[in-house]
């Protein structure tokens, strides 16, 4: 059946009774495609019935479905003309891993970061009013995403308006890891026991008798009244609350959605689903299957990688445990990224000093500020892209008060398959302009550990930013030693034409390029404060300084070098290599780097083409090296 569904209009031609079989096929398709190609898994298995029901009940794309985060929108992609492209998802030139407006008219809003759906859908609902149109706007948001302040800002606004807005709360009692917070407990109470099952029964009875339109509307009203729980949080906020209902009963979902369409104003439908539904290993451990690399569907095993050197994330996780054992003042904070940020061991070894605050980056940072005010030493483990959410808190609550908070900024630079929404390309630019901050970028795993230790010793806000995945492959030293702040280290002495100033993780690429160009290579280590002494020395002894970073060139570490050279009146040619002023589409990280000319070959070519005729460049006796991925 699935083969005949190219667009939702085909789906809407099916009998209602055919939908369960279609859902089974869709789930099979998903199992096959994600186990082969990798991607987000558990959440998509949980939204199969919901997706079918939404496209069946609503007139998409005229009616607007707005998916929150978008990691659960694979069934939506499959039903909206992209089924045959699913094996390309998250790969270079393939489908994006999240809804994307440029990809399909059914993707009404670009996503990747969480908790934006209610605001965006409300915007669309208000636009309908302004334009005199009457389409529906439906936000589909998970219980994890509902832990973010933004969701409540939107509810607060919407509940005060008469907008044609439906919010579907897809509650699977999981964020990536088990969901946290008082709201989780509240939702569990709503889902619990008799209340849920008795409403399901009454709902089914009322809806199964709905025949004529007038009868349907009457029954709908009666039934919906029965489903409303007066006094729920959502009711208090001006929403009509319906549910909870079983989010895997596709026919019931269609009935309820059809009926919800007849009602006016802000409505919230609470559905209960299971993350990983239909694949036993994922049902048992939805967290392990949240996002997967290709794996064997029969055994559930993910193919193991060749080398077992630690990732930067693991280096951080180990350091955090070691540091916590040494210093009781250390507390660790994550905004809902326990696994991704490498905090599992810490959470188990130091449960009293571990805080998962939910998807609440802003709160995470101000919480850290409060803890630091009282003499504790908070470490905020956060992805670069999600730290963007908490910029004001970092500046206003931490940095102005010069509080010693350590920001362990993971996924800095290009991140590969998640694409532009998740790239950490801007942190050096937005951190280095904040007074009081010390900003470090390790070139290898050991340096990462030593920098974290250094950061922890300092009495000011600090950031250590490191990339996704593995680095050079070296094992960090067990001992920890504070590094001299603002001091660079020379890696290679070259001829006196070119000096490459490396900021961060592109050490292998920089080394290979330096060999090829016979360039001096300096690992700058600190983006702030800069090692001005070495900059002066290099500017006076070399013809060309090449700055290299996996951050946006605009405002990044290279810009810091330019500012200093200008201020010091040092006349030397400078070439800034880093990420261009465009969004880099999803691909493997190595492919993205190559596309930006930040692999060894690209660096050499840029230097040669930019300065080949103007300065003396070291003669190469060997061919330009190809970049070899770790
Ligand atoms: C602002 C932001 N912080 C963190 C994340 C990482 N993240 C992606 S999905 C997710 C969990 C979302 O939980 P929920 O909304 O319940 O959806 P489910 O995974 O259960 O389907 C998190 C924390 C994100 N995408 N955006
Ligand atoms: C959707 C989302 O935001 C996360 O699931 C993210 O994709 C995780 O990224 P990592 O795989 O880098 O941890
Ligand atoms: Mg959830």
XYZ file of C-alpha atoms and ligand atoms in Angstrom:
670
model
C 0.000 0.000 0.000
C 2.796 2.412 0.957
C 4.164 2.249 -2.584
C 0.971 3.839 -3.847
C 1.111 6.720 -1.365
C 3.201 9.380 -2.995
C 1.512 12.322 -1.358
C -1.007 12.823 1.451
C -3.816 13.180 -1.103
C -3.279 9.491 -1.946
C -3.473 8.678 1.732
C -6.731 10.548 2.120
C -8.323 8.350 -0.560
C -7.899 5.275 1.648
C -10.666 3.905 3.848
C -10.127 4.630 7.521
C -9.959 0.897 8.191
C -6.939 0.591 5.910
C -4.816 2.884 8.030
C -3.536 0.353 10.600
C -2.107 -1.794 7.789
C -0.530 1.263 6.209
C 1.053 2.157 9.539
C 2.533 -1.327 9.774
C 4.087 -0.930 6.317
C 5.382 2.513 7.155
C 7.016 1.216 10.308
C 8.649 -1.633 8.359
C 9.955 0.873 5.840
C 11.414 3.000 8.626
C 13.072 0.056 10.313
C 14.711 -0.889 7.085
C 15.785 2.544 5.994
C 17.172 3.845 9.310
C 18.950 0.602 10.202
C 20.655 0.784 6.786
C 21.539 4.445 6.689
C 21.447 5.654 10.292
C 19.637 8.683 11.686
C 17.071 9.432 14.358
C 15.236 6.244 15.155
C 13.225 5.850 18.370
C 11.228 9.053 17.996
C 10.258 8.244 14.420
C 8.990 4.814 15.364
C 6.779 6.558 17.893
C 5.143 8.988 15.464
C 4.005 6.619 12.718
C 0.303 6.567 13.643
C 0.256 10.246 14.564
C 1.748 11.235 11.214
C -0.692 9.124 9.223
C -3.621 10.460 11.244
C -2.539 14.093 10.848
C -2.126 13.890 7.078
C -5.406 11.957 6.855
C -7.462 14.315 8.970
C -5.980 17.589 7.774
C -5.725 19.048 4.319
C -1.938 19.343 4.160
C -0.079 21.338 2.908
C -2.853 23.985 3.108
C -3.204 23.072 6.767
C 0.157 23.581 8.423
C 1.905 20.844 10.380
C 4.760 22.253 12.444
C 7.045 19.564 13.875
C 9.050 20.406 16.955
C 12.787 19.568 16.724
C 11.967 17.583 13.591
C 13.836 14.437 14.570
C 10.501 12.577 14.527
C 9.475 13.716 11.044
C 10.777 10.802 8.937
C 7.273 9.278 8.558
C 6.156 12.744 7.438
C 8.921 12.844 4.829
C 8.011 9.374 3.598
C 4.359 10.347 3.100
C 5.119 13.676 1.446
C 6.898 12.706 -1.746
C 10.301 11.741 -0.376
C 9.943 8.008 0.229
C 12.410 7.014 -2.464
C 15.006 9.484 -1.225
C 14.999 8.263 2.358
C 18.203 6.270 1.886
C 19.985 9.580 1.274
C 18.849 11.202 4.497
C 21.534 13.200 6.348
C 24.070 12.392 3.638
C 25.811 14.812 1.300
C 23.309 16.119 -1.264
C 20.602 13.947 0.278
C 17.513 14.728 2.308
C 18.005 16.773 5.446
C 17.495 15.069 8.785
C 14.930 17.669 9.802
C 12.027 19.434 8.091
C 13.325 22.108 5.776
C 11.252 24.640 3.887
C 13.394 24.471 0.780
C 12.942 20.702 0.603
C 9.163 20.434 0.502
C 6.021 22.558 0.697
C 4.874 20.140 3.409
C 7.785 21.258 5.590
C 6.197 24.403 6.878
C 8.985 25.394 9.243
C 12.700 24.640 9.441
C 13.759 22.994 12.686
C 16.510 21.204 14.576
C 16.475 23.096 17.857
C 13.590 22.271 20.128
C 10.504 23.999 21.439
C 9.883 26.400 18.561
C 6.758 24.738 17.178
C 4.061 26.468 19.220
C 5.443 29.933 18.497
C 5.800 29.179 14.800
C 2.370 27.565 14.472
C 0.824 30.449 16.378
C 2.499 32.830 13.938
C 0.944 30.905 11.065
C -2.464 30.894 12.764
C -2.324 34.647 13.292
C -1.208 35.099 9.681
C -4.308 33.179 8.582
C -6.454 35.616 10.546
C -4.654 38.615 9.098
C -5.038 37.294 5.559
C -8.655 36.194 6.018
C -7.798 32.541 5.369
C -9.018 29.576 7.362
C -6.361 26.889 7.326
C -5.438 25.024 10.479
C -2.068 25.358 12.208
C -0.942 22.365 14.223
C 2.158 22.256 16.420
C 3.401 18.769 17.275
C 5.602 18.940 20.334
C 7.150 16.255 22.558
C 7.094 16.119 26.337
C 10.852 16.777 26.331
C 10.466 19.868 24.196
C 7.731 21.005 26.574
C 10.362 21.487 29.284
C 11.695 24.590 27.526
C 10.687 28.092 28.497
C 9.941 28.990 24.896
C 7.035 26.544 24.799
C 5.414 28.317 27.747
C 6.036 31.747 26.323
C 4.083 30.623 23.271
C 1.295 28.948 25.281
C 1.001 32.049 27.400
C 0.554 34.209 24.327
C -1.689 31.814 22.409
C -3.979 31.144 25.366
C -4.837 34.804 25.437
C -5.835 34.918 21.765
C -8.570 33.379 19.715
C -6.196 31.840 17.201
C -7.000 28.688 15.243
C -4.198 26.737 16.844
C -3.939 23.069 17.752
C -1.074 21.781 19.858
C -0.516 18.030 19.855
C 1.508 17.067 22.894
C 3.253 13.818 21.963
C 4.035 12.379 25.346
C 6.346 9.353 25.448
C 7.737 10.164 28.883
C 11.170 10.523 27.353
C 13.417 13.322 26.257
C 16.595 11.801 24.759
C 17.082 10.246 28.164
C 14.199 9.931 30.624
C 12.414 13.249 30.845
C 12.906 15.386 33.934
C 11.124 18.021 35.970
C 7.909 18.754 37.761
C 5.957 18.896 34.498
C 6.948 15.301 33.775
C 5.380 14.277 37.072
C 2.281 16.315 36.263
C 1.885 14.698 32.837
C 2.370 11.286 34.391
C -0.462 12.043 36.782
C -2.670 13.030 33.845
C -1.829 9.777 32.139
C -2.219 7.625 35.150
C -4.817 5.044 35.996
C -8.552 5.294 35.712
C -8.747 8.794 34.343
C -6.977 7.802 31.136
C -8.732 4.492 30.505
C -12.247 5.683 31.320
C -11.876 8.628 28.994
C -10.632 6.401 26.215
C -13.704 4.235 26.497
C -16.164 7.123 26.588
C -14.364 8.723 23.690
C -14.551 5.608 21.546
C -18.259 5.147 22.259
C -19.206 8.687 21.398
C -17.109 8.812 18.273
C -18.111 5.469 16.879
C -21.725 6.664 16.642
C -20.919 9.842 14.825
C -22.733 9.648 11.498
C -24.375 12.853 10.231
C -22.562 16.152 10.456
C -25.001 17.722 12.888
C -24.946 14.615 15.036
C -21.190 14.539 14.743
C -20.836 18.116 15.931
C -23.190 17.480 18.845
C -21.509 14.260 19.816
C -18.161 15.888 19.346
C -19.052 18.637 21.727
C -20.372 16.172 24.279
C -17.456 13.858 23.857
C -14.944 16.625 23.915
C -16.529 18.011 27.037
C -16.040 14.565 28.522
C -12.419 14.616 27.521
C -11.714 18.000 29.005
C -10.120 17.859 32.373
C -11.132 21.087 34.033
C -8.343 22.768 35.865
C -5.431 21.269 33.970
C -2.438 23.507 33.637
C -3.271 23.963 29.975
C -6.852 24.920 30.688
C -5.619 27.514 33.128
C -3.470 28.901 30.351
C -6.434 29.384 28.059
C -6.237 26.151 26.046
C -8.981 23.576 25.742
C -7.263 20.388 26.856
C -8.268 17.045 25.307
C -6.941 13.656 26.179
C -4.943 11.819 27.041
C -5.513 9.343 24.205
C -3.567 6.435 22.777
C -1.251 7.822 20.098
C -0.844 4.419 18.453
C -4.543 3.891 17.752
C -4.603 5.507 14.335
C -8.361 5.278 13.828
C -9.111 6.859 17.175
C -6.557 9.552 16.445
C -8.251 10.380 13.154
C -11.660 10.586 14.865
C -10.385 12.884 17.538
C -8.476 15.124 15.103
C -11.516 15.354 12.814
C -13.549 16.425 15.786
C -10.961 18.863 17.046
C -11.219 20.617 13.688
C -14.811 21.538 14.499
C -13.847 23.379 17.654
C -12.503 26.899 17.780
C -9.680 28.595 19.650
C -6.449 27.248 21.125
C -6.708 23.494 21.720
C -4.219 21.036 23.142
C -4.472 17.324 22.452
C -2.431 15.122 24.760
C -1.470 11.782 23.230
C 0.528 8.970 24.736
C 3.066 7.186 22.546
C 5.968 4.854 23.039
C 9.422 5.865 21.892
C 10.888 3.042 19.787
C 7.440 1.520 19.152
C 7.555 -1.682 17.139
C 11.236 -2.511 17.540
C 11.849 -4.341 20.766
C 15.426 -3.252 21.494
C 14.397 0.383 20.971
C 11.275 -0.011 23.090
C 13.443 -1.357 25.890
C 16.189 1.228 25.526
C 14.834 4.174 23.510
C 17.754 6.320 24.569
C 20.349 4.007 23.003
C 18.373 4.124 19.751
C 17.609 7.851 19.812
C 20.093 8.444 17.004
C 21.907 5.553 15.372
C 24.628 4.737 12.917
C 23.757 1.862 10.578
C 23.066 -1.296 12.543
C 21.959 -4.872 12.181
C 18.199 -4.985 12.574
C 18.201 -8.648 13.532
C 20.730 -8.411 16.334
C 20.197 -4.746 17.190
C 23.941 -4.294 17.187
C 25.618 -1.189 15.898
C 28.700 -1.958 13.794
C 31.754 -1.248 15.910
C 34.325 1.302 14.799
C 37.885 0.209 14.192
C 39.765 2.300 16.752
C 38.807 2.762 20.336
C 40.580 6.023 21.139
C 38.267 8.313 23.076
C 36.151 11.010 21.519
C 36.483 14.569 22.819
C 33.173 14.027 24.589
C 34.587 11.004 26.394
C 37.708 12.953 27.311
C 35.473 15.585 28.870
C 33.370 12.973 30.695
C 36.449 11.341 32.181
C 37.928 14.695 33.197
C 34.683 15.674 34.892
C 34.683 12.529 37.030
C 38.373 12.919 37.891
C 37.938 16.580 38.765
C 34.807 15.932 40.817
C 36.691 13.317 42.818
C 39.354 15.927 43.614
C 37.104 18.888 44.312
C 33.799 18.679 46.143
C 32.748 22.081 44.881
C 32.320 20.809 41.325
C 28.742 20.494 40.091
C 27.822 19.370 36.581
C 24.893 20.738 34.588
C 23.355 19.521 31.344
C 20.344 20.862 29.474
C 18.932 17.431 28.565
C 22.051 16.083 26.875
C 23.384 13.583 29.406
C 24.515 11.011 26.845
C 25.578 13.383 24.080
C 27.666 15.502 26.414
C 29.383 12.542 28.083
C 27.808 12.870 31.522
C 26.527 9.353 32.100
C 29.414 8.242 34.349
C 29.341 11.525 36.271
C 25.580 11.251 36.828
C 26.064 7.770 38.236
C 29.122 8.513 40.376
C 28.005 11.914 41.652
C 24.195 11.937 41.516
C 23.933 14.684 44.133
C 26.125 16.993 42.119
C 24.516 16.268 38.751
C 21.700 18.423 37.342
C 19.765 17.638 34.181
C 17.609 20.738 33.884
C 15.601 19.679 30.835
C 15.779 21.467 27.499
C 16.413 24.723 29.275
C 19.737 26.151 28.196
C 18.975 29.599 29.524
C 18.072 28.252 32.912
C 21.133 25.966 32.907
C 23.459 28.943 32.594
C 21.769 31.185 35.152
C 21.496 28.230 37.523
C 25.264 27.857 37.173
C 25.663 31.556 37.958
C 23.634 31.146 41.150
C 25.646 28.119 42.213
C 28.891 29.988 41.544
C 27.715 32.943 43.647
C 27.633 30.575 46.610
C 31.132 29.223 46.112
C 30.409 26.116 44.051
C 32.275 25.438 40.817
C 29.708 24.729 38.082
C 30.616 23.071 34.819
C 27.988 23.597 32.138
C 28.277 20.872 29.524
C 26.588 22.212 26.433
C 26.654 21.866 22.664
C 27.923 24.984 20.931
C 24.720 25.275 18.903
C 22.511 25.103 22.009
C 24.649 27.619 23.888
C 23.379 30.125 21.342
C 20.083 29.949 23.228
C 21.718 31.118 26.450
C 23.902 33.938 25.220
C 22.311 36.651 27.291
C 22.515 34.486 30.403
C 26.196 33.828 29.734
C 26.861 37.524 29.338
C 24.462 39.096 31.807
C 24.343 36.506 34.568
C 27.802 34.950 34.409
C 30.327 37.211 32.708
C 29.338 40.650 33.995
C 29.594 39.268 37.516
C 32.850 37.531 36.589
C 31.625 34.238 38.001
C 33.818 31.164 37.683
C 31.616 29.000 35.490
C 33.282 26.523 33.136
C 31.554 26.093 29.795
C 32.461 22.761 28.232
C 31.376 23.574 24.713
C 30.964 20.351 22.743
C 30.114 19.916 19.028
C 32.062 23.080 18.198
C 32.572 23.634 14.488
C 31.022 21.456 11.803
C 29.037 18.493 13.106
C 28.256 16.504 9.967
C 24.904 14.819 9.459
C 22.762 17.182 11.538
C 23.706 20.064 9.244
C 23.372 23.808 9.688
C 20.910 23.797 12.588
C 23.415 21.968 14.757
C 26.717 23.386 13.517
C 28.740 25.042 16.235
C 30.306 27.577 13.929
C 29.880 30.758 15.889
C 30.980 30.229 19.480
C 34.459 31.686 19.083
C 32.904 34.801 17.577
C 30.256 35.234 20.234
C 32.420 34.240 23.198
C 35.580 36.154 22.535
C 33.839 39.521 22.549
C 32.543 38.982 26.092
C 34.706 40.727 28.708
C 36.142 38.508 31.481
C 35.926 35.344 29.389
C 38.890 33.068 28.808
C 38.355 31.053 25.634
C 40.365 27.956 24.767
C 40.406 25.654 21.769
C 42.344 22.401 22.194
C 44.256 20.958 19.275
C 44.154 17.424 20.639
C 42.537 15.288 23.306
C 45.218 15.723 25.942
C 45.137 19.452 25.494
C 41.375 19.293 25.957
C 41.799 17.611 29.339
C 44.501 20.035 30.440
C 42.465 23.024 29.286
C 39.426 21.862 31.228
C 41.635 21.574 34.267
C 43.087 25.022 33.612
C 39.597 26.466 33.216
C 38.521 24.947 36.494
C 41.418 26.618 38.342
C 40.617 30.105 37.036
C 38.478 32.572 38.911
C 36.505 33.852 35.925
C 34.154 32.507 33.268
C 35.909 30.131 30.902
C 35.060 28.163 27.794
C 36.788 25.146 26.313
C 35.379 24.342 22.893
C 35.950 21.031 21.165
C 34.494 19.236 18.171
C 32.219 16.238 17.654
C 33.971 12.879 17.467
C 37.585 11.880 17.718
C 40.675 14.012 17.410
C 44.251 13.073 16.681
C 43.872 9.730 18.414
C 46.204 10.375 21.318
C 45.296 9.240 24.818
C 45.110 12.121 27.299
C 47.594 12.010 30.152
C 46.239 10.959 33.511
C 47.901 13.791 35.375
C 46.433 17.255 35.060
C 48.466 20.426 34.855
C 47.312 24.003 34.533
C 48.501 25.633 31.334
C 49.911 29.128 31.243
C 46.993 31.323 30.234
C 47.365 33.042 26.886
C 50.455 31.112 25.823
C 50.807 29.484 22.437
C 53.145 26.640 21.543
C 55.229 26.176 18.429
C 54.598 22.857 16.696
C 56.908 23.235 13.717
C 59.649 25.598 12.614
C 59.397 26.356 8.932
C 61.149 28.633 6.510
C 60.398 32.240 7.267
C 57.733 32.815 4.641
C 54.573 31.429 6.147
C 53.338 30.821 9.667
C 50.101 28.905 10.238
C 48.361 29.939 13.451
C 46.084 27.118 14.484
C 43.103 27.666 16.770
C 41.564 24.355 17.744
C 41.047 20.928 16.347
C 42.341 21.069 12.773
C 45.799 19.964 13.869
C 46.191 17.061 11.425
C 45.173 19.263 8.523
C 47.425 22.099 9.695
C 50.391 19.764 10.126
C 50.058 18.282 6.666
C 49.669 21.722 5.113
C 52.647 23.083 7.061
C 54.820 20.220 5.813
C 53.746 20.856 2.267
C 54.321 24.595 2.457
C 57.351 24.383 4.725
C 55.485 26.685 7.048
C 55.954 27.412 10.709
C 53.041 25.960 12.681
C 51.907 27.458 15.966
C 49.181 26.012 18.122
C 47.648 29.181 19.547
C 45.573 27.340 22.198
C 43.925 30.521 23.538
C 41.522 32.579 21.485
C 41.259 34.909 24.433
C 43.632 36.135 25.731
C 45.754 35.924 22.615
C 49.457 35.259 22.837
C 50.476 38.688 21.631
C 54.158 38.068 22.178
C 54.266 35.237 19.701
C 52.054 37.141 17.281
C 54.495 40.059 17.280
C 57.435 37.734 16.824
C 55.794 35.855 13.950
C 54.611 39.022 12.260
C 58.161 40.352 12.308
C 59.778 37.151 11.114
C 57.319 35.872 8.459
C 55.824 37.228 5.252
C 52.390 35.673 5.664
C 50.360 34.659 8.702
C 47.615 32.117 7.973
C 45.034 31.792 10.730
C 43.120 28.507 10.787
C 39.982 27.661 12.740
C 36.754 25.652 12.434
C 34.659 28.684 13.349
C 33.128 31.371 11.169
C 35.850 33.611 9.790
C 33.650 36.572 10.650
C 34.429 37.598 14.177
C 36.386 34.427 14.876
C 39.913 33.772 16.110
C 41.467 35.060 12.891
C 39.612 38.313 13.363
C 41.138 38.556 16.829
C 44.578 38.241 15.253
C 43.732 40.921 12.668
C 42.560 43.265 15.416
C 45.765 42.837 17.364
C 48.046 43.275 14.344
C 46.180 46.413 13.396
C 46.263 47.780 16.922
C 49.977 47.026 17.249
C 50.730 48.528 13.829
C 52.350 45.317 12.617
C 52.442 45.164 8.823
C 52.272 41.604 7.584
C 50.124 39.751 5.065
C 47.333 37.786 6.740
C 45.047 35.102 5.371
C 42.089 34.050 7.536
C 40.956 30.475 6.937
C 37.781 29.289 8.584
C 34.128 28.795 7.827
C 32.581 30.992 5.155
C 29.569 33.238 5.583
C 27.086 30.601 4.393
C 25.311 27.643 6.029
C 27.123 24.396 5.388
C 24.692 21.645 4.443
C 24.673 18.215 6.060
C 27.354 15.751 4.954
C 30.113 13.917 6.764
C 32.271 16.301 8.751
C 35.280 15.532 6.538
C 33.212 16.317 3.450
C 32.051 19.570 4.984
C 35.607 20.561 5.886
C 36.788 19.765 2.367
C 33.920 21.795 0.903
C 35.116 24.749 2.970
C 38.724 24.270 1.893
C 39.738 23.346 5.424
C 41.305 19.986 4.661
C 45.077 19.905 4.062
C 44.643 20.086 0.325
C 42.289 23.038 0.581
C 44.581 24.936 2.922
C 47.577 24.459 0.641
C 45.593 25.438 -2.426
C 44.204 28.557 -0.791
C 47.629 29.703 0.310
C 49.149 28.965 -3.090
C 46.403 30.596 -5.082
C 46.172 33.595 -2.783
C 49.862 34.270 -2.278
C 51.754 32.053 -4.729
C 52.893 34.928 -6.911
C 53.510 37.400 -4.128
C 55.570 35.654 -1.515
C 58.106 32.905 -1.436
C 56.391 29.620 -0.681
C 58.466 26.613 0.344
C 59.137 24.209 -2.527
C 57.393 20.895 -2.244
C 59.153 17.761 -3.301
C 56.206 15.478 -2.653
C 52.639 15.570 -3.948
C 50.012 17.489 -2.014
C 48.847 15.119 0.735
C 45.286 13.905 0.762
C 43.487 14.399 4.040
C 43.065 11.111 5.862
C 40.118 10.953 8.250
C 40.807 9.652 11.728
C 17.368 23.754 22.058
C 17.673 22.291 21.966
N 18.271 21.672 23.002
C 18.535 20.366 22.919
C 18.220 19.655 21.808
C 18.600 18.204 21.708
N 17.429 17.341 21.633
C 16.934 16.877 20.504
S 15.608 15.890 20.673
C 15.659 16.105 22.336
C 14.624 15.416 23.174
C 13.277 15.864 22.794
O 12.343 15.152 23.547
P 10.847 15.151 23.061
O 10.448 16.494 22.619
O 10.038 14.527 24.127
O 10.861 14.235 21.766
P 11.175 12.655 21.706
O 12.653 12.551 21.501
O 10.696 12.041 22.947
O 10.451 12.180 20.511
C 16.716 16.901 22.728
C 17.079 17.225 24.104
C 17.619 20.346 20.751
N 17.325 19.753 19.601
N 17.348 21.651 20.860
C 17.804 16.228 17.305
C 18.904 16.586 18.189
O 19.098 17.739 18.479
C 19.816 15.576 18.735
O 19.271 14.310 18.683
C 21.103 15.662 17.968
O 20.890 15.198 16.658
C 22.165 14.868 18.642
O 23.388 15.134 18.046
P 24.657 14.230 18.354
O 24.497 12.979 17.552
O 25.820 15.050 17.897
O 24.661 13.985 19.818
Mg 9.378 12.661 24.451
